Tab-separated table of C-alpha atoms in Angstrom:
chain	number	residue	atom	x	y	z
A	1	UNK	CA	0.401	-37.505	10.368
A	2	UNK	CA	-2.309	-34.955	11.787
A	3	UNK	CA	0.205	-32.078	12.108
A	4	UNK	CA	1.744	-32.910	8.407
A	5	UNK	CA	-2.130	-32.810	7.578
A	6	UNK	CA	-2.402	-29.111	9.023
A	7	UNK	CA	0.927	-28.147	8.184
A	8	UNK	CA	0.175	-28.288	4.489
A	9	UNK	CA	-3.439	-26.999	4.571
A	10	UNK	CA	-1.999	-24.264	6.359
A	11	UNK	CA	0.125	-23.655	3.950
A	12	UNK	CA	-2.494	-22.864	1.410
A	13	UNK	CA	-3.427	-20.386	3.089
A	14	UNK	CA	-0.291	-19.122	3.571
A	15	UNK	CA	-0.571	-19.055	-0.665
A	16	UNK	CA	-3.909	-17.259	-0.546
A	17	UNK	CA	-2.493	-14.569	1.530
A	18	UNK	CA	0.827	-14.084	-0.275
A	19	UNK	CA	-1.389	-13.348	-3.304
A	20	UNK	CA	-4.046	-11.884	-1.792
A	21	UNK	CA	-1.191	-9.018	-0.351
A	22	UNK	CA	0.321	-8.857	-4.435
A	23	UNK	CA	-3.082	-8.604	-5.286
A	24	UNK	CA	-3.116	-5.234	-3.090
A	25	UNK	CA	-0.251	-4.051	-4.356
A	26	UNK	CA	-0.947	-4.551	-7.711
A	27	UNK	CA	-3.766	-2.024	-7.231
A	28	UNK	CA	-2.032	0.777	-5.883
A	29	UNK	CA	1.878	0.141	-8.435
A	30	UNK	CA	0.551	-2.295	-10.996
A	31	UNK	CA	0.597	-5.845	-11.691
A	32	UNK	CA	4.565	-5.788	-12.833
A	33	UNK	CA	5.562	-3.750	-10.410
A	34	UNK	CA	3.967	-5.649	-7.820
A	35	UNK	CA	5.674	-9.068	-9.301
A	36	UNK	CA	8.793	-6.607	-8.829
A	37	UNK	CA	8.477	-6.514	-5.356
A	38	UNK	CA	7.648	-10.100	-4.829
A	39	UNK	CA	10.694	-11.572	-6.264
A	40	UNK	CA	12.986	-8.904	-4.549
A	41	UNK	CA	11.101	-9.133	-1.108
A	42	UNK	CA	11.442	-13.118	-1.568
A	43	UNK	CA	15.055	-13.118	-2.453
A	44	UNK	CA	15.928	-11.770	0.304
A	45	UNK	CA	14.076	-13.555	2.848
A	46	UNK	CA	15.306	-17.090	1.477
A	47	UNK	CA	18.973	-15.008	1.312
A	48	UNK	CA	18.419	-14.561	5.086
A	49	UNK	CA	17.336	-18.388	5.269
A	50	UNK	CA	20.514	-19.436	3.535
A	51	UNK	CA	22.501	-18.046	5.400
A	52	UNK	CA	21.213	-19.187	8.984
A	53	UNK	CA	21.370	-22.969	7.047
A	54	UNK	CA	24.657	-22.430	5.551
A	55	UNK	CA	22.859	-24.710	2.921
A	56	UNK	CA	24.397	-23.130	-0.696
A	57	UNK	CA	24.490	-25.442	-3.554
A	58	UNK	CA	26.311	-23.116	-5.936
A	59	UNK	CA	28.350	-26.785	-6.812
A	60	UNK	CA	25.248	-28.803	-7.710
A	61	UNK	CA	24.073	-25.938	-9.672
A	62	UNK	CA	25.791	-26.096	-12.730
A	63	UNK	CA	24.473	-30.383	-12.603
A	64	UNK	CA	20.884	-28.835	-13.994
A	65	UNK	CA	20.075	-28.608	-17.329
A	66	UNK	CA	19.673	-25.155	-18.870
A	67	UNK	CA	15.631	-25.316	-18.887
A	68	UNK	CA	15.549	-25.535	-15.229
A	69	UNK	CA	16.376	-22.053	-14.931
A	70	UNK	CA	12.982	-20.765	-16.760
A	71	UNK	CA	10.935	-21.109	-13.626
A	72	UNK	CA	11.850	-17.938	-12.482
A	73	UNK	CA	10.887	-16.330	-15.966
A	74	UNK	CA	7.329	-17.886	-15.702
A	75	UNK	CA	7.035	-17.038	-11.942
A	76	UNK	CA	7.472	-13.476	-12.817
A	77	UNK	CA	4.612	-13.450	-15.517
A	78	UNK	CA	2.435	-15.330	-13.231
A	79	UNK	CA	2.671	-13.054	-10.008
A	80	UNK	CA	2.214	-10.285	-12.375
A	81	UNK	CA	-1.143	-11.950	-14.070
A	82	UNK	CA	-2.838	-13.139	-10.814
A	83	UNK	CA	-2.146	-9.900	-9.316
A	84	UNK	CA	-3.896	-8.042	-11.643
A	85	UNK	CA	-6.851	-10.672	-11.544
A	86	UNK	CA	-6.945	-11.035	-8.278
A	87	UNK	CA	-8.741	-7.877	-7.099
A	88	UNK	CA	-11.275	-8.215	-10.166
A	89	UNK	CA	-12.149	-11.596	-10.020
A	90	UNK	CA	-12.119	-11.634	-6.095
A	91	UNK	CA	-10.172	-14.433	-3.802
A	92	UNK	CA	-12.328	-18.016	-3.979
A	93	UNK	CA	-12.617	-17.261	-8.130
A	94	UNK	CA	-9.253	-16.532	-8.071
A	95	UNK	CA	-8.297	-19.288	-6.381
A	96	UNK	CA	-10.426	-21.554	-8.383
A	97	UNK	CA	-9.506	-20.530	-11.861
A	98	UNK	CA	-5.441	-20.900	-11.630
A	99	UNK	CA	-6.479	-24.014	-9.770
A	100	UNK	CA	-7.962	-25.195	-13.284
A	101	UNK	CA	-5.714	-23.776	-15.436
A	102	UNK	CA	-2.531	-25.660	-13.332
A	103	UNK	CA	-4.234	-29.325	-12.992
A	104	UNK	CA	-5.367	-29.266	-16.416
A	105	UNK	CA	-1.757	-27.965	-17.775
A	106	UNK	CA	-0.344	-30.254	-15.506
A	107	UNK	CA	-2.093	-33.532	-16.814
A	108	UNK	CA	-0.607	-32.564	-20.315
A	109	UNK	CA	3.015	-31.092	-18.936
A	110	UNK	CA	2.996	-35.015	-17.325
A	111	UNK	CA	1.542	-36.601	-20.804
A	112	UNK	CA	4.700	-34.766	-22.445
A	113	UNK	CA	7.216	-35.783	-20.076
A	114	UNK	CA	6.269	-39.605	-19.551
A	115	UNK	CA	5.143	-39.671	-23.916
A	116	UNK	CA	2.199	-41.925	-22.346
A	117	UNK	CA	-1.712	-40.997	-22.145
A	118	UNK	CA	-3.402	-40.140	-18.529
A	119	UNK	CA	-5.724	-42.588	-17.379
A	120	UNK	CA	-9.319	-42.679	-17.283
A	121	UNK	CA	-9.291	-41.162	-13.547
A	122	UNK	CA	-7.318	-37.969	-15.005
A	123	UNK	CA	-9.419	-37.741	-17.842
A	124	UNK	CA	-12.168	-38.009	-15.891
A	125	UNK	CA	-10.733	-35.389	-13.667
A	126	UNK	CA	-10.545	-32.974	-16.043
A	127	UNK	CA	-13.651	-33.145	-17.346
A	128	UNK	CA	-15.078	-32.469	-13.917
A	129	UNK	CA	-12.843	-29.705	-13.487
A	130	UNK	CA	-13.477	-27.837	-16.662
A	131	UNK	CA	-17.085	-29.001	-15.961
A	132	UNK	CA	-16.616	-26.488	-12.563
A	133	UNK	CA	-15.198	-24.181	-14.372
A	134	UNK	CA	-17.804	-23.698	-16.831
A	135	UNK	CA	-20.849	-23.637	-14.328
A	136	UNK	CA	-18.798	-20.483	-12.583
A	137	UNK	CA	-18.945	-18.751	-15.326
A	138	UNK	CA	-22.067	-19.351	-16.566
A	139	UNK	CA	-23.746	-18.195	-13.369
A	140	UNK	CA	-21.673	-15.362	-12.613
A	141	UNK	CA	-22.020	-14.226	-16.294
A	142	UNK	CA	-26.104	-14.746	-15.219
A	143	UNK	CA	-25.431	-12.331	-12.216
A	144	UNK	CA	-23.730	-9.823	-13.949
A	145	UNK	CA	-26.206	-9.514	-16.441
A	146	UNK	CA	-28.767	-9.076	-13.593
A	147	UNK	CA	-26.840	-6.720	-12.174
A	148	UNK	CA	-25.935	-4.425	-15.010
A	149	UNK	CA	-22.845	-3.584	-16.360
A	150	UNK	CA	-19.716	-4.831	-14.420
B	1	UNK	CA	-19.321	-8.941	-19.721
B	2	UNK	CA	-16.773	-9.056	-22.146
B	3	UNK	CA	-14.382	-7.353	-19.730
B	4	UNK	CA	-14.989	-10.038	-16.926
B	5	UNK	CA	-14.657	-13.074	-19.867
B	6	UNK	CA	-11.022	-11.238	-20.183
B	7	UNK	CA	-10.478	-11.317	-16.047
B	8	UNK	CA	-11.409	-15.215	-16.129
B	9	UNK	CA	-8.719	-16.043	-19.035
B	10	UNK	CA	-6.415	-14.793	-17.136
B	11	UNK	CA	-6.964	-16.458	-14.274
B	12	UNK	CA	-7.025	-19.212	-16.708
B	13	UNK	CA	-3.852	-18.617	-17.918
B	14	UNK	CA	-2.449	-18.079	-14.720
B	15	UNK	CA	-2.729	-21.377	-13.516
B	16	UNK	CA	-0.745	-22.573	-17.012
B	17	UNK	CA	1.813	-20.177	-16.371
B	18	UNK	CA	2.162	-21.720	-12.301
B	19	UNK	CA	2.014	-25.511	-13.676
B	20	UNK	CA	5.228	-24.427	-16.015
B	21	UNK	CA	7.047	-22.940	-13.398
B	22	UNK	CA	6.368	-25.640	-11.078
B	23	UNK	CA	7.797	-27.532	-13.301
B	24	UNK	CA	10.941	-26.491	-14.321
B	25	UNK	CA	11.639	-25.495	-10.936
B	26	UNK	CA	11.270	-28.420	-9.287
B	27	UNK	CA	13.562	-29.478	-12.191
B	28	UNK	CA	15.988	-27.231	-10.474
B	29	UNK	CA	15.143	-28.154	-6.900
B	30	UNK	CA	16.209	-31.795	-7.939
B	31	UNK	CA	19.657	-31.024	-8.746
B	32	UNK	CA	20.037	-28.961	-5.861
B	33	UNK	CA	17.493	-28.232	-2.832
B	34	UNK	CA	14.139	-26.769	-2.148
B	35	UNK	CA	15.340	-23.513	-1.041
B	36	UNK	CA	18.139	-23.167	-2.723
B	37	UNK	CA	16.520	-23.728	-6.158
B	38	UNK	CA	13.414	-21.649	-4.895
B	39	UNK	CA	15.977	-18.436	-4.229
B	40	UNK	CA	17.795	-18.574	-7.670
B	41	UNK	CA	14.037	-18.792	-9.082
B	42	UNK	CA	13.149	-15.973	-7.346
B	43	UNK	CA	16.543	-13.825	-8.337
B	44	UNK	CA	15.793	-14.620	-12.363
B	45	UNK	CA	12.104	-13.711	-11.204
B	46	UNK	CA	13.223	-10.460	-10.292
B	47	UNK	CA	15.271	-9.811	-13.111
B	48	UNK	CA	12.676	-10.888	-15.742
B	49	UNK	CA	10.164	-8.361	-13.639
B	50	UNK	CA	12.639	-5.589	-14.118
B	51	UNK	CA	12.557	-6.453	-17.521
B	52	UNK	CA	8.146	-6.898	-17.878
B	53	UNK	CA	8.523	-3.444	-16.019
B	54	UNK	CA	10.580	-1.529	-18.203
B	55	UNK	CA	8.839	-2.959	-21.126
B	56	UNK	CA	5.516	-2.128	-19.646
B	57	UNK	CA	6.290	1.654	-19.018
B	58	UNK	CA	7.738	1.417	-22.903
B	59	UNK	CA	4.548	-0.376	-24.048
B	60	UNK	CA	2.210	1.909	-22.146
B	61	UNK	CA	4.191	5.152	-21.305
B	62	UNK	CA	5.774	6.547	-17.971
B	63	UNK	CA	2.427	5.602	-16.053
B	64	UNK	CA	3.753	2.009	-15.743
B	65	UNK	CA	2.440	2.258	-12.013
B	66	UNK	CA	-1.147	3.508	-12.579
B	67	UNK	CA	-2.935	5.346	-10.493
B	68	UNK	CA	0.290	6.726	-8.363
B	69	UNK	CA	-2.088	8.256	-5.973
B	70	UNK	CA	-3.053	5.281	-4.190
B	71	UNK	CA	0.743	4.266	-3.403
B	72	UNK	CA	1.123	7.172	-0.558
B	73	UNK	CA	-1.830	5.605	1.197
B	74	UNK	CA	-0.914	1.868	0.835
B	75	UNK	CA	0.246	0.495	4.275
B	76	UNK	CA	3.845	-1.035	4.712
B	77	UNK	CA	2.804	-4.754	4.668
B	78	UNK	CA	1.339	-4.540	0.929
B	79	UNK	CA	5.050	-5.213	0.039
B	80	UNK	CA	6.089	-7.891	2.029
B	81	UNK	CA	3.879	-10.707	-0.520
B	82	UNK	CA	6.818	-11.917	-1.410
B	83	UNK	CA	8.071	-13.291	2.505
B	84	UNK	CA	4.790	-15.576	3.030
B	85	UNK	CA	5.062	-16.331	-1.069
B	86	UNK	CA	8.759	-17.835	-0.335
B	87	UNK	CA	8.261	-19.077	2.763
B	88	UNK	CA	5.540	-21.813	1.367
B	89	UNK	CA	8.168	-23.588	-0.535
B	90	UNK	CA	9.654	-24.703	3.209
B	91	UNK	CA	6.494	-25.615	4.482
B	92	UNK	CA	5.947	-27.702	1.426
B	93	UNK	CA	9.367	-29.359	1.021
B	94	UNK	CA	8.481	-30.423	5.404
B	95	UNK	CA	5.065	-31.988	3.797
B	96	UNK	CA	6.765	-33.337	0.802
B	97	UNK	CA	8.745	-35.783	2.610
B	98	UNK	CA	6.576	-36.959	5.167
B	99	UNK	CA	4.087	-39.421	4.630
B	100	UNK	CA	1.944	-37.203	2.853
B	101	UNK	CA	3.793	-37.451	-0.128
B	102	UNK	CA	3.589	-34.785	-3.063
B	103	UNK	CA	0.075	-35.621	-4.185
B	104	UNK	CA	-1.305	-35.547	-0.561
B	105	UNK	CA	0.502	-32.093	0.073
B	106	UNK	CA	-0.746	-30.457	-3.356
B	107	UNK	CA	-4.266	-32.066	-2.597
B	108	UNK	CA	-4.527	-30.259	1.084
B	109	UNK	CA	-2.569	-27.067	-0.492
B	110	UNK	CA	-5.928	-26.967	-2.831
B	111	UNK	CA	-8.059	-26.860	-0.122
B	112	UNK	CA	-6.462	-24.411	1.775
B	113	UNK	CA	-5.919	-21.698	-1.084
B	114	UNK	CA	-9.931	-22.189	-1.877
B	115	UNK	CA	-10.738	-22.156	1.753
B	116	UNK	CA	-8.675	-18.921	2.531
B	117	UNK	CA	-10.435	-17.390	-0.541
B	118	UNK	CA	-13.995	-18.389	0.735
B	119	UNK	CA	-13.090	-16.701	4.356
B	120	UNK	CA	-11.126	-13.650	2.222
B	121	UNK	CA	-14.042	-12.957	0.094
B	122	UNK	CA	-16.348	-13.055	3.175
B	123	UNK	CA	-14.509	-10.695	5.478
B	124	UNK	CA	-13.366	-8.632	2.556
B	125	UNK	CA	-9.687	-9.572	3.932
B	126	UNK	CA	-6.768	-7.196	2.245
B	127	UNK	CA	-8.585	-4.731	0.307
B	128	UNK	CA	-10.715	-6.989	-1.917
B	129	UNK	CA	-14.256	-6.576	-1.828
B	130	UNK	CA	-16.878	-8.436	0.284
B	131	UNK	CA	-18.605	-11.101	-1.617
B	132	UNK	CA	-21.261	-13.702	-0.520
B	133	UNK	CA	-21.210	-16.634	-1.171
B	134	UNK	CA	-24.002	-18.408	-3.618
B	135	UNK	CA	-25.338	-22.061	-4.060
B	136	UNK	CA	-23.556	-22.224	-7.334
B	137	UNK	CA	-20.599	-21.296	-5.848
B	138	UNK	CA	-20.694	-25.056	-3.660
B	139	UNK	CA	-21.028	-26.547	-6.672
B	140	UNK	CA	-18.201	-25.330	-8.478
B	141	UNK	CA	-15.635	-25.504	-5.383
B	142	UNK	CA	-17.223	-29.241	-5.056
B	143	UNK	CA	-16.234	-29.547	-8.545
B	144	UNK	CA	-12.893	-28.220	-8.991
B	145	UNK	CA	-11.651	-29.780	-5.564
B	146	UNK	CA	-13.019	-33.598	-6.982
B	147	UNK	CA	-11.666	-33.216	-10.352
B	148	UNK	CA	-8.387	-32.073	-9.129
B	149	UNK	CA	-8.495	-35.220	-6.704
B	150	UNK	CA	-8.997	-37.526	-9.142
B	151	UNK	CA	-6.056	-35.993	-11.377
B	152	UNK	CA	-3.421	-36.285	-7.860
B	153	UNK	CA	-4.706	-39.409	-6.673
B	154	UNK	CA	-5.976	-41.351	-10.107
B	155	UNK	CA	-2.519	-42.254	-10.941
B	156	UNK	CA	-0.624	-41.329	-14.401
C-alpha cells in the first residue's frame, strides 16, 4: 500500500513539473507553441514506450465511439492555457485554480453522465472549494492593491 | 487588477478544459489501454496545436512566438515538458489498479501538484518567480484539498 501511496503523490509532482517546464517554454515561444512541443515531445516518448511493450491496440480502436477522440483537442487548449498562466499566476495558484475549475466541472461532467444529482458531500465539496477559491483571490487582490499596480 | 482577474479565469478555465479531456480520454483508454489511448491523445493534441498555432500567428501576425529573443537563451530541457507530462499517465494507470483505486490516486495526485507548487514557488524552481508563502495561503490550500476530498470520497 505505502509505495502505491508514494507512487501516486509522486506523481503529482511529476504533473507540477511537466507544467512548470511548459510554463517556461511558454515564456520564451508562446503558450501554443509550447502546447506544440508538448504533444510532439509526448508522442514520441509513449511511441518509444509502445514499442518496447509491443502493446498496439490499433484493433480495439475503431470499438470507441467518435467523442472519445476529442481529448486530444481539449489537451491541446489546456497545455496552451496553463502555460501561459502558469508563469503569471505562479506554481501553488496555479495549481490550485485548475484544481477548482476540474473538481467542480467534474461534479457536473458526472451529474450529466449518470442524469442523477451529487450528494450532499459533493455539494458540500464544492462549496468549500469555490469557498477557497474565493478567499485567494480576495487576499491576493488585497496584496496587489498594497503593492501597486501588478 | 483587472489583468490578474483575467490570469485567474484562466486558470479557472483550465481546470474545465483538463476535467473534459479527462474525460473523453479515459473514454478512449476504456476501449483500448492507458497508453495506448494516452499516445493517440497526444498525436490529435499535436495536430490541433499545429492548428491553435497557425491560427494564432493569423490572429496576431508572424510574432506568434513573442519575444523571439528569449528562445536562443532557453536551455535544452524547456522542451522536454511533454516526457514527464506523458509519462504520468503510467504512473497513474500502476495506482489505478492497486488498492488505491481512482479516487485515492486523484486524491494523493492533488496533493502532490499543490505540494510541488508550494516547494516551486519557494525555491523559485524553473524560471518562475520566488514567492512566500502567506497565512491566507494555508487556508485556501486547506480549503481546496477538503472540498476536493469530499467530492472523490463523498460518493456520487
Amino acid at each position: 500500500m505505502l509505495p502505491y501511496i508514494l507512487l501516486a503523490f509522486l506523481n503529482g509532482m511529476i504533473i507540477g513539473t511537466s507544467r512548470a517546464v511548459n510554463g517556461r517554454l511558454s515564456t520564451g515561444i508562446g503558450p501554443f507553441r509550447a502546447s506544440l512541443w508538448n504533444h510532439v515531445v509526448g508522442f514520441l516518448f509513449l511511441t518509444l514506450v509502445l514499442l518496447v511493450m509491443g502493446d498496439w491496440k490499433f484493433d480495439d480502436a475503431g470499438s470507441a465511439p467518435l467523442s472519445a477522440y476529442l481529448g486530444g483537442f481539449f489537451g491541446a487548449l489546456f497545455v496552451a492555457v496553463n502555460s501561459y498562466v502558469f508563469p503569471r499566476l505562479g506554481a501553488m495558484n496555479a495549481a490550485l485554480l485548475v484544481i477548482s475549475g476540474q473538481m467542480v466541472t467534474a461534479v457536473l461532467i458526472d451529474f450529466h453522465n449518470r442524469n442523477e444529482t451529487p450528494g450532499a458531500l459533493r455539494i458540500l465539496g464544492v462549496v468549500i472549494v469555490i469557498a477557497g477559491i474565493y478567499l485567494s483571490r480576495v487576499t491576493s487582490a488585497a496584496r496587489e492593491k498594497g503593492k501597486g499596480n501588478d | 487588477m483587472l489583468g490578474r482577474s483575467k490570469d485567474w479565469l484562466l486558470g479557472i478555465a483550465g481546470g474545465v478544459l483538463l476535467a473534459l479531456m479527462t474525460n473523453y480520454n479515459s473514454l478512449l483508454a476504456k476501449h483500448t489501454s492507458s497508453v495506448f489511448g494516452s499516445w493517440v491523445a497526444h498525436g490529435i493534441g499535436a495536430v490541433a496545436a499545429l492548428l491553435l498555432v497557425l491560427v494564432a500567428a493569423r490572429a496576431f501576425g508572424a510574432g506568434g512566438g513573442e519575444r523571439k529573443e528569449k528562445r536562443a537563451k532557453a536551455p535544452f530541457w524547456v522542451y522536454l515538458g511533454g516526457i514527464p507530462g506523458a509519462f504520468t499517465v503510467m504512473l497513474a494507470a500502476i495506482a489505478v489498479n492497486s488498492s488505491l483505486e481512482l479516487s485515492g490516486t486523484i486524491a494523493l495526485m492533488l496533493v502532490g501538484q499543490v505540494l510541488f507548487g508550494i516547494v516551486s514557488d519557494y525555491f523559485g524552481l524553473f524560471g518562475t518567480p520566488r514567492r512566500r508563502l502567506v497565512l491566507a495561503d494555508f487556508f485556501v490550500v486547506l480549503s481546496v484539498l477538503t472540498g476536493s476530498a469530499l467530492i472523490i470520497f463523498g460518493g456520487a
